[in-house]
mmCIF file with all atom_site columns, C-alpha atoms in Angstrom:
data_model
loop_
_atom_site.group_PDB
_atom_site.id
_atom_site.type_symbol
_atom_site.label_atom_id
_atom_site.label_alt_id
_atom_site.label_comp_id
_atom_site.label_asym_id
_atom_site.label_entity_id
_atom_site.label_seq_id
_atom_site.pdbx_PDB_ins_code
_atom_site.Cartn_x
_atom_site.Cartn_y
_atom_site.Cartn_z
_atom_site.occupancy
_atom_site.B_iso_or_equiv
_atom_site.pdbx_formal_charge
_atom_site.auth_seq_id
_atom_site.auth_comp_id
_atom_site.auth_asym_id
_atom_site.auth_atom_id
_atom_site.pdbx_PDB_model_num
ATOM 1   C CA . UNK S 1 1   ? -25.244 12.369  19.511  1.00 82.00 ? 633 UNK S CA 1
ATOM 2   C CA . UNK S 1 2   ? -25.723 10.194  22.643  1.00 88.00 ? 634 UNK S CA 1
ATOM 3   C CA . UNK S 1 3   ? -28.448 7.347   21.288  1.00 90.00 ? 635 UNK S CA 1
ATOM 4   C CA . UNK S 1 4   ? -29.208 6.433   25.203  1.00 89.00 ? 636 UNK S CA 1
ATOM 5   C CA . UNK S 1 5   ? -29.541 10.019  26.214  1.00 91.00 ? 637 UNK S CA 1
ATOM 6   C CA . UNK S 1 6   ? -31.633 10.523  22.914  1.00 90.00 ? 638 UNK S CA 1
ATOM 7   C CA . UNK S 1 7   ? -34.098 7.686   24.311  1.00 90.00 ? 639 UNK S CA 1
ATOM 8   C CA . UNK S 1 8   ? -33.442 9.146   27.903  1.00 92.00 ? 640 UNK S CA 1
ATOM 9   C CA . UNK S 1 9   ? -32.267 5.402   28.482  1.00 91.00 ? 641 UNK S CA 1
ATOM 10  C CA . UNK S 1 10  ? -28.916 4.207   30.837  1.00 90.00 ? 642 UNK S CA 1
ATOM 11  C CA . UNK S 1 11  ? -26.594 1.562   29.109  1.00 88.00 ? 643 UNK S CA 1
ATOM 12  C CA . UNK S 1 12  ? -28.010 -1.055  30.431  1.00 89.00 ? 644 UNK S CA 1
ATOM 13  C CA . UNK S 1 13  ? -31.440 -0.825  29.314  1.00 90.00 ? 645 UNK S CA 1
ATOM 14  C CA . UNK S 1 14  ? -32.731 -3.725  28.033  1.00 91.00 ? 646 UNK S CA 1
ATOM 15  C CA . UNK S 1 15  ? -34.775 -4.028  24.091  1.00 91.00 ? 647 UNK S CA 1
ATOM 16  C CA . UNK S 1 16  ? -38.482 -3.606  26.173  1.00 93.00 ? 648 UNK S CA 1
ATOM 17  C CA . UNK S 1 17  ? -37.264 -0.377  27.517  1.00 92.00 ? 649 UNK S CA 1
ATOM 18  C CA . UNK S 1 18  ? -35.876 0.701   24.200  1.00 92.00 ? 650 UNK S CA 1
ATOM 19  C CA . UNK S 1 19  ? -38.987 0.360   22.475  1.00 93.00 ? 651 UNK S CA 1
ATOM 20  C CA . UNK S 1 20  ? -41.199 1.821   25.134  1.00 94.00 ? 652 UNK S CA 1
ATOM 21  C CA . UNK S 1 21  ? -38.838 4.713   25.044  1.00 92.00 ? 653 UNK S CA 1
ATOM 22  C CA . UNK S 1 22  ? -39.087 4.846   21.356  1.00 92.00 ? 654 UNK S CA 1
ATOM 23  C CA . UNK S 1 23  ? -42.783 4.384   21.343  1.00 93.00 ? 655 UNK S CA 1
ATOM 24  C CA . UNK S 1 24  ? -43.198 7.045   23.444  1.00 93.00 ? 656 UNK S CA 1
ATOM 25  C CA . UNK S 1 25  ? -40.918 9.676   22.071  1.00 92.00 ? 657 UNK S CA 1
ATOM 26  C CA . UNK S 1 26  ? -41.970 8.423   18.647  1.00 90.00 ? 658 UNK S CA 1
ATOM 27  C CA . UNK S 1 27  ? -46.055 9.736   19.446  1.00 91.00 ? 659 UNK S CA 1
ATOM 28  C CA . UNK S 1 28  ? -44.660 13.219  20.806  1.00 91.00 ? 660 UNK S CA 1
ATOM 29  C CA . UNK S 1 29  ? -42.537 14.395  18.230  1.00 89.00 ? 661 UNK S CA 1
ATOM 30  C CA . UNK S 1 30  ? -43.960 12.355  15.024  1.00 89.00 ? 662 UNK S CA 1
ATOM 31  C CA . UNK S 1 31  ? -43.988 14.977  12.471  1.00 85.00 ? 663 UNK S CA 1
ATOM 32  C CA . UNK S 1 32  ? -48.096 14.081  11.436  1.00 86.00 ? 664 UNK S CA 1
ATOM 33  C CA . UNK S 1 33  ? -48.921 15.397  14.767  1.00 85.00 ? 665 UNK S CA 1
ATOM 34  C CA . UNK S 1 34  ? -47.172 18.814  14.076  1.00 82.00 ? 666 UNK S CA 1
ATOM 35  C CA . UNK S 1 35  ? -48.617 19.252  10.978  1.00 82.00 ? 667 UNK S CA 1
ATOM 36  C CA . UNK S 1 36  ? -50.498 22.309  11.663  1.00 85.00 ? 668 UNK S CA 1
ATOM 37  C CA . UNK S 1 37  ? -47.552 23.755  14.084  1.00 85.00 ? 669 UNK S CA 1
ATOM 38  C CA . UNK S 1 38  ? -45.394 26.664  13.270  1.00 88.00 ? 670 UNK S CA 1
ATOM 39  C CA . UNK S 1 39  ? -42.544 25.875  10.945  1.00 86.00 ? 671 UNK S CA 1
ATOM 40  C CA . UNK S 1 40  ? -39.670 26.300  13.831  1.00 89.00 ? 672 UNK S CA 1
ATOM 41  C CA . UNK S 1 41  ? -41.646 24.092  16.095  1.00 89.00 ? 673 UNK S CA 1
ATOM 42  C CA . UNK S 1 42  ? -42.589 21.361  13.081  1.00 88.00 ? 674 UNK S CA 1
ATOM 43  C CA . UNK S 1 43  ? -39.153 21.470  12.189  1.00 89.00 ? 675 UNK S CA 1
ATOM 44  C CA . UNK S 1 44  ? -37.573 20.737  15.398  1.00 90.00 ? 676 UNK S CA 1
ATOM 45  C CA . UNK S 1 45  ? -39.539 18.023  16.185  1.00 89.00 ? 677 UNK S CA 1
ATOM 46  C CA . UNK S 1 46  ? -39.088 16.569  12.658  1.00 90.00 ? 678 UNK S CA 1
ATOM 47  C CA . UNK S 1 47  ? -35.328 16.977  13.656  1.00 91.00 ? 679 UNK S CA 1
ATOM 48  C CA . UNK S 1 48  ? -35.782 15.635  17.012  1.00 92.00 ? 680 UNK S CA 1
ATOM 49  C CA . UNK S 1 49  ? -38.127 12.000  15.556  1.00 91.00 ? 681 UNK S CA 1
ATOM 50  C CA . UNK S 1 50  ? -34.897 11.648  13.222  1.00 93.00 ? 682 UNK S CA 1
ATOM 51  C CA . UNK S 1 51  ? -32.773 11.467  15.945  1.00 93.00 ? 683 UNK S CA 1
ATOM 52  C CA . UNK S 1 52  ? -35.211 8.925   18.646  1.00 92.00 ? 684 UNK S CA 1
ATOM 53  C CA . UNK S 1 53  ? -35.793 6.913   15.019  1.00 92.00 ? 685 UNK S CA 1
ATOM 54  C CA . UNK S 1 54  ? -31.865 6.478   14.605  1.00 93.00 ? 686 UNK S CA 1
ATOM 55  C CA . UNK S 1 55  ? -30.830 6.163   17.518  1.00 91.00 ? 687 UNK S CA 1
ATOM 56  C CA . UNK S 1 56  ? -33.715 3.147   18.157  1.00 93.00 ? 688 UNK S CA 1
ATOM 57  C CA . UNK S 1 57  ? -32.814 1.514   15.416  1.00 92.00 ? 689 UNK S CA 1
ATOM 58  C CA . UNK S 1 58  ? -28.888 1.234   16.495  1.00 91.00 ? 690 UNK S CA 1
ATOM 59  C CA . UNK S 1 59  ? -30.045 0.421   20.001  1.00 91.00 ? 691 UNK S CA 1
ATOM 60  C CA . UNK S 1 60  ? -32.444 -2.332  19.171  1.00 92.00 ? 692 UNK S CA 1
ATOM 61  C CA . UNK S 1 61  ? -30.037 -4.088  16.673  1.00 90.00 ? 693 UNK S CA 1
ATOM 62  C CA . UNK S 1 62  ? -27.539 -5.941  18.788  1.00 89.00 ? 694 UNK S CA 1
ATOM 63  C CA . UNK S 1 63  ? -24.851 -5.852  16.383  1.00 90.00 ? 695 UNK S CA 1
ATOM 64  C CA . UNK S 1 64  ? -25.595 -2.167  15.552  1.00 89.00 ? 696 UNK S CA 1
ATOM 65  C CA . UNK S 1 65  ? -25.697 -1.471  19.415  1.00 89.00 ? 697 UNK S CA 1
ATOM 66  C CA . UNK S 1 66  ? -22.538 -3.395  20.043  1.00 87.00 ? 698 UNK S CA 1
ATOM 67  C CA . UNK S 1 67  ? -20.264 -1.270  17.413  1.00 87.00 ? 699 UNK S CA 1
ATOM 68  C CA . UNK S 1 68  ? -22.378 1.556   18.908  1.00 88.00 ? 700 UNK S CA 1
ATOM 69  C CA . UNK S 1 69  ? -20.603 0.865   22.199  1.00 86.00 ? 701 UNK S CA 1
ATOM 70  C CA . UNK S 1 70  ? -17.509 0.213   21.536  1.00 86.00 ? 702 UNK S CA 1
ATOM 71  C CA . UNK S 1 71  ? -16.939 3.212   19.017  1.00 84.00 ? 703 UNK S CA 1
ATOM 72  C CA . UNK S 1 72  ? -18.884 6.073   21.536  1.00 81.00 ? 704 UNK S CA 1
ATOM 73  C CA . UNK S 1 73  ? -16.525 4.479   24.275  1.00 76.00 ? 705 UNK S CA 1
ATOM 74  C CA . UNK S 1 74  ? -13.580 4.565   22.021  1.00 68.00 ? 706 UNK S CA 1
ATOM 75  C CA . UNK S 1 75  ? -13.793 7.975   21.195  1.00 65.00 ? 707 UNK S CA 1
ATOM 76  C CA . UNK S 1 76  ? -14.728 9.147   24.779  1.00 65.00 ? 708 UNK S CA 1
ATOM 77  C CA . UNK S 1 77  ? -11.544 7.554   26.541  1.00 62.00 ? 709 UNK S CA 1
ATOM 78  C CA . UNK S 1 78  ? -9.338  9.177   23.444  1.00 59.00 ? 710 UNK S CA 1
ATOM 79  C CA . UNK S 1 79  ? -11.405 12.686  23.337  1.00 58.00 ? 711 UNK S CA 1
ATOM 80  C CA . UNK S 1 80  ? -10.546 12.246  27.194  1.00 58.00 ? 712 UNK S CA 1
ATOM 81  C CA . UNK S 1 81  ? -7.184  11.651  26.674  1.00 55.00 ? 713 UNK S CA 1
ATOM 82  C CA . UNK S 1 82  ? -6.123  14.562  24.861  1.00 52.00 ? 714 UNK S CA 1
ATOM 83  C CA . UNK S 1 83  ? -8.171  17.247  26.334  1.00 52.00 ? 715 UNK S CA 1
ATOM 84  C CA . UNK S 1 84  ? -11.066 16.838  24.286  1.00 50.00 ? 716 UNK S CA 1
ATOM 85  C CA . UNK S 1 85  ? -14.958 17.090  24.550  1.00 49.00 ? 717 UNK S CA 1
ATOM 86  C CA . UNK S 1 86  ? -16.326 13.546  25.224  1.00 44.00 ? 718 UNK S CA 1
ATOM 87  C CA . UNK S 1 87  ? -19.814 14.798  24.008  1.00 48.00 ? 719 UNK S CA 1
ATOM 88  C CA . UNK S 1 88  ? -19.398 15.369  20.548  1.00 46.00 ? 720 UNK S CA 1
ATOM 89  C CA . UNK S 1 89  ? -22.159 13.199  19.709  1.00 44.00 ? 721 UNK S CA 1
ATOM 90  C CA . UNK S 1 90  ? -24.899 16.129  20.486  1.00 45.00 ? 722 UNK S CA 1
ATOM 91  C CA . UNK S 1 91  ? -22.903 18.895  18.478  1.00 45.00 ? 723 UNK S CA 1
ATOM 92  C CA . UNK S 1 92  ? -24.569 20.075  15.473  1.00 41.00 ? 724 UNK S CA 1
ATOM 93  C CA . UNK S 1 93  ? -26.635 16.969  13.982  1.00 43.00 ? 725 UNK S CA 1
ATOM 94  C CA . UNK S 1 94  ? -27.427 18.928  11.168  1.00 41.00 ? 726 UNK S CA 1
ATOM 95  C CA . UNK S 1 95  ? -24.549 18.812  9.376   1.00 41.00 ? 727 UNK S CA 1
ATOM 96  C CA . UNK S 1 96  ? -23.491 15.001  10.566  1.00 41.00 ? 728 UNK S CA 1
ATOM 97  C CA . UNK S 1 97  ? -23.281 12.774  7.243   1.00 39.00 ? 729 UNK S CA 1
ATOM 98  C CA . UNK S 1 98  ? -24.333 9.160   7.774   1.00 41.00 ? 730 UNK S CA 1
ATOM 99  C CA . UNK S 1 99  ? -20.870 6.912   7.629   1.00 42.00 ? 731 UNK S CA 1
ATOM 100 C CA . UNK S 1 100 ? -20.516 4.052   5.277   1.00 39.00 ? 732 UNK S CA 1
ATOM 101 C CA . UNK S 1 101 ? -22.168 1.952   7.843   1.00 42.00 ? 733 UNK S CA 1
ATOM 102 C CA . UNK S 1 102 ? -25.498 3.990   7.939   1.00 45.00 ? 734 UNK S CA 1
ATOM 103 C CA . UNK S 1 103 ? -25.566 4.496   11.459  1.00 44.00 ? 735 UNK S CA 1
ATOM 104 C CA . UNK S 1 104 ? -25.493 8.015   11.412  1.00 44.00 ? 736 UNK S CA 1
ATOM 105 C CA . UNK S 1 105 ? -22.887 8.331   14.173  1.00 44.00 ? 737 UNK S CA 1
ATOM 106 C CA . UNK S 1 106 ? -18.960 9.823   13.367  1.00 46.00 ? 738 UNK S CA 1
ATOM 107 C CA . UNK S 1 107 ? -16.146 10.392  15.199  1.00 47.00 ? 739 UNK S CA 1
ATOM 108 C CA . UNK S 1 108 ? -13.270 13.081  13.976  1.00 48.00 ? 740 UNK S CA 1
ATOM 109 C CA . UNK S 1 109 ? -10.905 11.860  11.725  1.00 47.00 ? 741 UNK S CA 1
ATOM 110 C CA . UNK S 1 110 ? -7.930  13.047  13.860  1.00 48.00 ? 742 UNK S CA 1
ATOM 111 C CA . UNK S 1 111 ? -8.578  11.422  17.789  1.00 47.00 ? 743 UNK S CA 1
ATOM 112 C CA . UNK S 1 112 ? -5.122  9.402   17.490  1.00 51.00 ? 744 UNK S CA 1
ATOM 113 C CA . UNK S 1 113 ? -3.849  7.269   20.374  1.00 56.00 ? 745 UNK S CA 1
ATOM 114 C CA . UNK S 1 114 ? -4.564  3.831   21.349  1.00 61.00 ? 746 UNK S CA 1
ATOM 115 C CA . UNK S 1 115 ? -8.191  4.132   20.512  1.00 62.00 ? 747 UNK S CA 1
ATOM 116 C CA . UNK S 1 116 ? -7.920  4.995   16.933  1.00 74.00 ? 748 UNK S CA 1
ATOM 117 C CA . UNK S 1 117 ? -6.106  1.815   16.109  1.00 76.00 ? 749 UNK S CA 1
ATOM 118 C CA . UNK S 1 118 ? -8.637  -0.364  17.766  1.00 72.00 ? 750 UNK S CA 1
ATOM 119 C CA . UNK S 1 119 ? -11.222 1.432   15.464  1.00 79.00 ? 751 UNK S CA 1
ATOM 120 C CA . UNK S 1 120 ? -8.943  1.082   12.090  1.00 80.00 ? 752 UNK S CA 1
ATOM 121 C CA . UNK S 1 121 ? -8.422  -3.040  13.470  1.00 81.00 ? 753 UNK S CA 1
ATOM 122 C CA . UNK S 1 122 ? -12.034 -3.137  13.861  1.00 81.00 ? 754 UNK S CA 1
ATOM 123 C CA . UNK S 1 123 ? -12.740 -1.348  10.382  1.00 81.00 ? 755 UNK S CA 1
ATOM 124 C CA . UNK S 1 124 ? -10.332 -3.829  8.511   1.00 81.00 ? 756 UNK S CA 1
ATOM 125 C CA . UNK S 1 125 ? -11.677 -6.617  10.015  1.00 80.00 ? 757 UNK S CA 1
ATOM 126 C CA . UNK S 1 126 ? -15.296 -5.551  9.622   1.00 81.00 ? 758 UNK S CA 1
ATOM 127 C CA . UNK S 1 127 ? -14.382 -5.495  6.037   1.00 79.00 ? 759 UNK S CA 1
ATOM 128 C CA . UNK S 1 128 ? -12.455 -8.259  5.761   1.00 80.00 ? 760 UNK S CA 1
ATOM 129 C CA . UNK S 1 129 ? -15.878 -10.172 7.223   1.00 81.00 ? 761 UNK S CA 1
ATOM 130 C CA . UNK S 1 130 ? -17.583 -8.654  4.455   1.00 83.00 ? 762 UNK S CA 1
ATOM 131 C CA . UNK S 1 131 ? -19.723 -11.070 1.782   1.00 84.00 ? 763 UNK S CA 1
ATOM 132 C CA . UNK S 1 132 ? -17.806 -9.511  -1.279  1.00 84.00 ? 764 UNK S CA 1
ATOM 133 C CA . UNK S 1 133 ? -14.723 -9.731  0.355   1.00 84.00 ? 765 UNK S CA 1
ATOM 134 C CA . UNK S 1 134 ? -15.342 -13.126 1.358   1.00 87.00 ? 766 UNK S CA 1
ATOM 135 C CA . UNK S 1 135 ? -16.406 -14.038 -2.240  1.00 89.00 ? 767 UNK S CA 1
ATOM 136 C CA . UNK S 1 136 ? -13.394 -12.309 -3.786  1.00 89.00 ? 768 UNK S CA 1
ATOM 137 C CA . UNK S 1 137 ? -10.976 -13.918 -1.578  1.00 90.00 ? 769 UNK S CA 1
ATOM 138 C CA . UNK S 1 138 ? -12.485 -17.784 -2.421  1.00 92.00 ? 770 UNK S CA 1
ATOM 139 C CA . UNK S 1 139 ? -12.718 -17.116 -6.056  1.00 94.00 ? 771 UNK S CA 1
ATOM 140 C CA . UNK S 1 140 ? -8.776  -16.167 -5.742  1.00 93.00 ? 772 UNK S CA 1
ATOM 141 C CA . UNK S 1 141 ? -8.085  -19.156 -3.728  1.00 94.00 ? 773 UNK S CA 1
ATOM 142 C CA . UNK S 1 142 ? -9.955  -21.091 -6.655  1.00 95.00 ? 774 UNK S CA 1
ATOM 143 C CA . UNK S 1 143 ? -7.833  -19.123 -9.714  1.00 96.00 ? 775 UNK S CA 1
ATOM 144 C CA . UNK S 1 144 ? -4.730  -19.676 -7.781  1.00 95.00 ? 776 UNK S CA 1
ATOM 145 C CA . UNK S 1 145 ? -5.465  -23.507 -7.067  1.00 94.00 ? 777 UNK S CA 1
ATOM 146 C CA . UNK S 1 146 ? -6.924  -23.689 -10.920 1.00 94.00 ? 778 UNK S CA 1
ATOM 147 C CA . UNK S 1 147 ? -3.298  -22.249 -11.750 1.00 94.00 ? 779 UNK S CA 1
ATOM 148 C CA . UNK S 1 148 ? -1.095  -24.926 -9.806  1.00 93.00 ? 780 UNK S CA 1
ATOM 149 C CA . UNK S 1 149 ? -2.947  -28.044 -10.877 1.00 92.00 ? 781 UNK S CA 1
ATOM 150 C CA . UNK S 1 150 ? -2.888  -26.846 -14.770 1.00 91.00 ? 782 UNK S CA 1
ATOM 151 C CA . UNK S 1 151 ? 1.215   -26.144 -14.016 1.00 88.00 ? 783 UNK S CA 1
ATOM 152 C CA . UNK S 1 152 ? 1.571   -29.654 -12.338 1.00 87.00 ? 784 UNK S CA 1
ATOM 153 C CA . UNK S 1 153 ? -0.471  -31.696 -14.764 1.00 88.00 ? 785 UNK S CA 1
ATOM 154 C CA . UNK S 1 154 ? 1.634   -30.054 -17.542 1.00 83.00 ? 786 UNK S CA 1
ATOM 155 C CA . UNK S 1 155 ? 4.615   -31.228 -16.165 1.00 79.00 ? 787 UNK S CA 1
ATOM 156 C CA . UNK S 1 156 ? 3.242   -34.982 -15.199 1.00 81.00 ? 788 UNK S CA 1
ATOM 157 C CA . UNK S 1 157 ? 2.034   -34.797 -19.434 1.00 81.00 ? 789 UNK S CA 1
ATOM 158 C CA . UNK S 1 158 ? 5.656   -33.867 -20.139 1.00 73.00 ? 790 UNK S CA 1
ATOM 159 C CA . UNK S 1 159 ? 7.695   -36.525 -18.318 1.00 75.00 ? 791 UNK S CA 1
ATOM 160 C CA . UNK S 1 160 ? 5.164   -38.952 -19.429 1.00 77.00 ? 792 UNK S CA 1
ATOM 161 C CA . UNK S 1 161 ? 5.536   -38.302 -22.723 1.00 76.00 ? 793 UNK S CA 1
ATOM 162 C CA . UNK S 1 162 ? 9.646   -37.264 -22.870 1.00 71.00 ? 794 UNK S CA 1
ATOM 163 C CA . UNK S 1 163 ? 11.136  -39.651 -20.273 1.00 69.00 ? 795 UNK S CA 1
ATOM 164 C CA . UNK S 1 164 ? 14.231  -38.551 -19.205 1.00 70.00 ? 796 UNK S CA 1
ATOM 165 C CA . UNK S 1 165 ? 14.590  -35.661 -21.202 1.00 70.00 ? 797 UNK S CA 1
ATOM 166 C CA . UNK S 1 166 ? 14.667  -31.907 -19.861 1.00 74.00 ? 798 UNK S CA 1
ATOM 167 C CA . UNK S 1 167 ? 12.490  -29.385 -21.998 1.00 74.00 ? 799 UNK S CA 1
ATOM 168 C CA . UNK S 1 168 ? 15.914  -27.554 -23.014 1.00 79.00 ? 800 UNK S CA 1
ATOM 169 C CA . UNK S 1 169 ? 17.303  -31.309 -24.170 1.00 80.00 ? 801 UNK S CA 1
ATOM 170 C CA . UNK S 1 170 ? 14.139  -31.549 -25.972 1.00 78.00 ? 802 UNK S CA 1
ATOM 171 C CA . UNK S 1 171 ? 13.841  -28.222 -27.436 1.00 82.00 ? 803 UNK S CA 1
ATOM 172 C CA . UNK S 1 172 ? 17.450  -29.252 -28.640 1.00 86.00 ? 804 UNK S CA 1
ATOM 173 C CA . UNK S 1 173 ? 16.290  -32.095 -30.753 1.00 84.00 ? 805 UNK S CA 1
ATOM 174 C CA . UNK S 1 174 ? 13.238  -30.423 -32.275 1.00 86.00 ? 806 UNK S CA 1
ATOM 175 C CA . UNK S 1 175 ? 15.827  -27.444 -33.649 1.00 90.00 ? 807 UNK S CA 1
ATOM 176 C CA . UNK S 1 176 ? 17.909  -30.343 -34.788 1.00 88.00 ? 808 UNK S CA 1
ATOM 177 C CA . UNK S 1 177 ? 15.003  -31.862 -36.285 1.00 88.00 ? 809 UNK S CA 1
ATOM 178 C CA . UNK S 1 178 ? 14.537  -28.878 -38.117 1.00 89.00 ? 810 UNK S CA 1
ATOM 179 C CA . UNK S 1 179 ? 18.023  -28.045 -39.487 1.00 89.00 ? 811 UNK S CA 1
ATOM 180 C CA . UNK S 1 180 ? 18.027  -31.866 -40.767 1.00 85.00 ? 812 UNK S CA 1
ATOM 181 C CA . UNK S 1 181 ? 14.613  -30.700 -42.883 1.00 84.00 ? 813 UNK S CA 1
ATOM 182 C CA . UNK S 1 182 ? 16.074  -27.737 -43.912 1.00 84.00 ? 814 UNK S CA 1
ATOM 183 C CA . UNK S 1 183 ? 19.301  -29.433 -45.241 1.00 79.00 ? 815 UNK S CA 1
ATOM 184 C CA . UNK S 1 184 ? 16.888  -31.998 -47.471 1.00 71.00 ? 816 UNK S CA 1
#
């Protein structure tokens, strides 16, 4: 589904134009307005209202809009390179499922090409910049740092208490002391 086409806008539309287009279409297709219409008309109006709402939510938010523009451009390029139909977004809206980002658009799993690599890189980058990932990475760093500090401080304590002896030499002297005690 092309969000710009749903709202009747061009890709260069500003936020005010997006708001105006949404308000106009939302008033036209709102389910309450079609409460007494036939079942088919009410269902079509509800579907169109959902499409308009989704398009508005995506295009009004700068981050979602940039993500949508990148994804839709990369899909169009890969579809054209492989002879596919670049109008994928308009097919069978009822059966599309929301992806993990909740934006409601999807792209075929087998698009291939450089657009696919770029999209995978974007997804990895997006995952690596999530709050949960960064917190886990920070925790892992703290644990590794603490392990190093404990190890280094253990070595320093050993050297302070046992000057001139290595660990192996100290263990040999402990064994000799045990053997001496056993003989008595």
